[in-house]
XYZ file of C-alpha atoms in Angstrom:
299
model
C -14.327 -28.749 -34.690
C -14.132 -29.606 -38.383
C -11.700 -26.746 -39.064
C -9.183 -27.867 -36.416
C -7.006 -30.034 -38.715
C -6.150 -26.894 -40.658
C -4.338 -25.548 -37.648
C -1.642 -28.200 -37.948
C -2.138 -29.904 -41.278
C -1.349 -27.205 -43.829
C 1.456 -27.908 -46.245
C 3.661 -25.034 -45.109
C 4.065 -26.346 -41.563
C 4.801 -29.798 -42.890
C 7.368 -28.433 -45.359
C 9.076 -26.413 -42.628
C 9.481 -29.553 -40.571
C 7.731 -28.159 -37.499
C 7.464 -30.869 -34.859
C 7.226 -29.019 -31.520
C 5.140 -26.035 -30.427
C 4.818 -23.882 -27.336
C 1.070 -23.719 -26.789
C 0.058 -20.721 -24.698
C -2.961 -20.575 -22.397
C -3.897 -17.691 -20.109
C -5.490 -17.626 -16.683
C -8.059 -15.185 -18.053
C -9.131 -17.589 -20.802
C -9.846 -20.286 -18.239
C -11.403 -18.247 -15.403
C -12.596 -14.940 -16.867
C -16.090 -14.877 -15.341
C -15.014 -14.883 -11.710
C -13.179 -16.904 -9.048
C -13.928 -20.606 -9.409
C -15.980 -20.132 -12.581
C -14.115 -22.106 -15.230
C -14.762 -22.025 -18.955
C -15.390 -25.719 -19.557
C -16.162 -25.124 -23.229
C -12.687 -23.654 -23.697
C -11.113 -26.608 -21.888
C -12.978 -28.962 -24.207
C -11.677 -26.989 -27.183
C -8.094 -27.172 -25.894
C -8.302 -30.916 -25.460
C -9.740 -31.373 -28.929
C -7.125 -29.296 -30.718
C -4.138 -30.675 -28.799
C -5.324 -34.245 -29.348
C -4.758 -33.700 -33.067
C -1.022 -33.146 -32.722
C 0.162 -36.770 -33.075
C -1.630 -37.007 -36.434
C 0.812 -34.470 -37.801
C 3.925 -35.669 -36.019
C 3.853 -32.816 -33.528
C 4.057 -32.370 -29.759
C 3.374 -29.394 -27.497
C 4.583 -27.802 -24.297
C 1.608 -26.059 -22.666
C 2.511 -22.743 -21.024
C 0.368 -20.640 -18.676
C 1.279 -17.339 -20.257
C 1.521 -13.863 -18.801
C 3.099 -10.544 -19.672
C 2.566 -7.421 -17.514
C 0.162 -9.390 -15.287
C -3.026 -9.057 -17.367
C -4.562 -7.919 -20.637
C -6.217 -5.188 -18.590
C -2.846 -3.855 -17.444
C -1.271 -3.976 -20.887
C -0.231 -7.575 -21.507
C -1.938 -10.922 -21.011
C -2.512 -13.444 -18.269
C -4.683 -12.845 -15.217
C -8.416 -12.107 -15.439
C -9.828 -8.629 -14.807
C -11.358 -9.622 -11.485
C -7.904 -10.035 -9.939
C -7.243 -6.308 -10.375
C -10.664 -5.422 -9.045
C -10.069 -7.698 -6.066
C -7.048 -5.580 -5.125
C -9.101 -2.406 -5.424
C -8.270 -1.144 -8.912
C -10.872 0.676 -11.010
C -10.374 -0.860 -14.454
C -11.787 2.194 -16.194
C -9.154 4.458 -14.610
C -5.998 2.451 -15.282
C -4.947 4.311 -18.416
C -5.911 7.842 -17.375
C -4.010 7.555 -14.097
C -0.901 6.097 -15.718
C -1.362 2.907 -13.711
C -1.055 0.892 -16.913
C -0.055 1.288 -20.550
C -2.686 -0.487 -22.621
C -1.974 0.998 -26.043
C -0.508 -2.292 -27.220
C -3.651 -4.307 -26.499
C -6.449 -1.942 -27.478
C -8.821 -3.129 -30.189
C -9.009 -1.144 -32.329
C -5.938 0.848 -31.464
C -2.614 2.161 -32.678
C 0.534 1.657 -30.646
C 2.457 4.934 -30.810
C 5.742 3.379 -29.673
C 6.043 -0.189 -30.903
C 7.747 -2.365 -28.342
C 6.695 -0.102 -25.488
C 4.613 -2.749 -23.727
C 7.439 -3.934 -21.368
C 7.305 -0.528 -19.650
C 4.052 -1.756 -18.161
C 6.022 -3.850 -15.694
C 7.062 -0.654 -13.866
C 3.557 0.823 -13.847
C 1.426 0.853 -10.701
C -1.061 -1.865 -11.665
C 1.391 -4.557 -12.747
C 3.972 -3.814 -10.050
C 1.331 -3.816 -7.342
C -0.384 -7.008 -8.512
C 2.867 -8.949 -8.730
C 3.910 -7.709 -5.305
C 0.571 -8.787 -3.852
C 0.671 -12.165 -5.594
C 4.169 -13.109 -4.430
C 4.427 -11.273 -1.115
C 1.141 -9.683 -0.140
C 1.316 -11.149 3.351
C 4.737 -9.549 3.817
C 4.302 -6.145 2.217
C 0.521 -5.635 2.263
C -0.797 -7.421 5.377
C -3.733 -4.994 5.612
C -5.156 -6.037 2.254
C -7.749 -8.577 3.302
C -10.450 -9.884 0.989
C -13.494 -12.055 1.489
C -13.383 -15.739 0.626
C -16.545 -17.630 1.473
C -17.228 -15.417 4.461
C -13.650 -15.510 5.733
C -11.120 -12.677 5.495
C -7.826 -13.767 3.942
C -4.826 -11.866 2.675
C -4.991 -11.045 -1.009
C -1.834 -13.130 -1.610
C -3.559 -16.239 -0.282
C -6.645 -15.596 -2.388
C -4.727 -14.952 -5.611
C -2.275 -17.823 -5.258
C -4.945 -20.349 -4.324
C -7.140 -19.217 -7.208
C -4.273 -19.438 -9.678
C -3.166 -22.878 -8.509
C -6.737 -24.186 -8.582
C -7.070 -22.917 -12.138
C -3.763 -24.477 -13.150
C -4.878 -27.771 -11.621
C -8.104 -27.573 -13.622
C -6.061 -27.049 -16.815
C -3.703 -29.967 -16.197
C -6.539 -32.262 -15.133
C -8.582 -31.273 -18.176
C -5.715 -32.167 -20.507
C -4.641 -35.315 -18.684
C -3.783 -38.173 -21.012
C -3.473 -36.109 -24.196
C -0.747 -37.917 -26.120
C 0.721 -34.864 -27.845
C 1.509 -32.940 -24.652
C 5.066 -33.383 -23.339
C 4.782 -31.038 -20.364
C 3.379 -27.927 -18.706
C 4.881 -24.613 -17.637
C 3.186 -23.171 -14.576
C 3.868 -19.492 -15.345
C 5.689 -17.568 -18.048
C 8.314 -15.031 -16.970
C 7.110 -14.222 -13.438
C 7.893 -10.677 -12.312
C 8.765 -9.506 -8.802
C 6.792 -6.262 -8.915
C 8.137 -3.859 -6.297
C 9.834 -6.621 -4.300
C 13.518 -5.718 -3.908
C 13.065 -2.227 -5.372
C 16.023 -0.193 -4.021
C 14.561 3.247 -4.665
C 11.095 4.773 -4.859
C 12.508 7.636 -6.911
C 13.733 5.864 -10.049
C 13.941 2.604 -11.934
C 17.222 1.120 -13.184
C 17.890 2.241 -16.762
C 20.039 -0.854 -17.355
C 17.327 -3.353 -16.470
C 13.984 -1.584 -17.011
C 12.946 -0.216 -20.395
C 12.707 3.580 -20.335
C 10.424 4.642 -23.183
C 7.651 7.241 -23.236
C 6.241 8.024 -19.772
C 8.260 6.372 -17.002
C 6.964 7.467 -13.610
C 8.957 6.333 -10.591
C 7.225 4.279 -7.917
C 6.598 7.476 -5.920
C 5.138 9.236 -8.942
C 2.982 6.195 -9.737
C 1.614 6.234 -6.202
C 0.715 9.911 -6.578
C -0.912 9.442 -9.982
C -2.992 6.536 -8.745
C -4.103 8.481 -5.687
C -5.489 11.240 -7.899
C -2.712 13.837 -7.795
C -1.628 15.494 -11.060
C 2.066 14.631 -11.359
C 5.031 15.714 -13.473
C 6.353 12.570 -15.160
C 9.641 12.070 -17.085
C 9.212 11.256 -20.774
C 11.807 9.238 -22.720
C 12.263 8.960 -26.486
C 14.325 6.677 -28.708
C 17.907 7.811 -29.356
C 21.397 6.758 -30.423
C 23.830 5.459 -29.283
C 21.841 4.972 -26.041
C 18.488 3.299 -26.739
C 16.469 6.141 -25.187
C 17.002 9.507 -23.523
C 15.035 11.806 -21.248
C 13.554 14.547 -23.398
C 10.796 16.170 -21.344
C 8.658 16.106 -18.222
C 4.912 16.190 -18.681
C 2.011 16.688 -16.291
C -0.180 13.595 -16.197
C -3.567 12.809 -14.650
C -4.491 16.463 -14.933
C -8.108 15.755 -13.981
C -6.991 14.138 -10.738
C -8.769 10.832 -11.205
C -8.176 8.041 -8.666
C -7.452 4.469 -9.701
C -8.535 2.996 -6.356
C -12.162 1.943 -5.907
C -14.039 3.117 -2.831
C -15.400 -0.409 -2.533
C -11.948 -1.977 -2.588
C -10.133 -3.567 0.365
C -8.483 -0.251 1.308
C -11.631 1.850 0.908
C -10.307 3.837 -2.036
C -6.898 4.582 -0.531
C -3.642 3.663 -2.269
C -2.499 0.311 -0.911
C 1.011 1.610 -0.346
C -0.177 4.774 1.362
C -2.282 2.637 3.711
C 0.909 0.808 4.708
C 2.814 4.006 5.392
C 5.160 3.695 2.423
C 4.389 7.235 1.338
C 2.117 10.140 2.132
C 0.967 13.386 0.570
C 2.411 16.650 1.908
C -0.366 19.228 1.608
C 2.094 22.066 2.198
C 4.621 21.017 -0.458
C 1.825 19.661 -2.684
C 3.723 16.480 -3.460
C 4.033 12.880 -2.434
C 6.704 12.116 0.133
C 8.384 8.732 0.529
C 8.281 7.685 4.179
C 9.912 4.262 3.870
C 12.503 4.326 1.086
C 13.689 0.741 1.597
C 10.259 -0.729 2.336
C 10.425 -3.366 -0.391
C 14.012 -4.475 0.312
C 13.410 -5.923 3.784
C 10.594 -7.580 5.674
C 8.691 -4.602 7.112
C 7.646 -6.594 10.185
C 11.157 -7.185 11.544
C 13.635 -5.743 9.048
C 14.853 -9.188 8.025
C 16.019 -10.012 4.481
């Protein structure tokens, strides 16, 4: 703890007049070992370092940070076990195109700097956000065990996240330098509201490098080699479609046999798409699945 004052007390920060910081914490940092297993040592560290702020005339806004759901799907935020809970094989995420993790590899070289936001459209991130916000609506078959009881994955994930957030706020209660908390940075809707399984909106979703559509992502994750559009930087438009490349040539699956769907794509298990063995391609069966409540067609 003796080195902590250096974090806030160096002359440069004082000279710049810094008085307020956004202090980021991730769900993974607090609960990386498993559901309900909190890193109390890390919480103690957070309290110690944030308690120093008033000494240097500073305050902080503590933010539960996330980008692209998790470090394991190309950003930061949720712990690895959340992806495994949904049935993802962490070792297959990159090979199947379910995630772009080039920006978080250590060591690693990011081929296209600034490419990480494309991870939001990839299978892992889109699926996890859909399950978190609306699993009961769009994935009612995805049931997981919680203390001997089967609950929908949405219930499990939301309860776990809120319990973790409560543990964070409680652990930092009374720290003078904290002015507030942000429950979640930049939440993403996943597939919720997606108008088409065949493309993403160029005007709202970054198109750079491999950009498989939802249908193509489903196929890749299910172990089918798939031709994927590839975009490169250009002018005056930011990027342009330059090629189509076959991905997941080895036909690896991203879904674990021991997962809640027994190794089947979650969206295939809900009849969103299926594989046509005659045409040798994935076929969308419910194009507007994510735009209405599947149970009754309501908004």
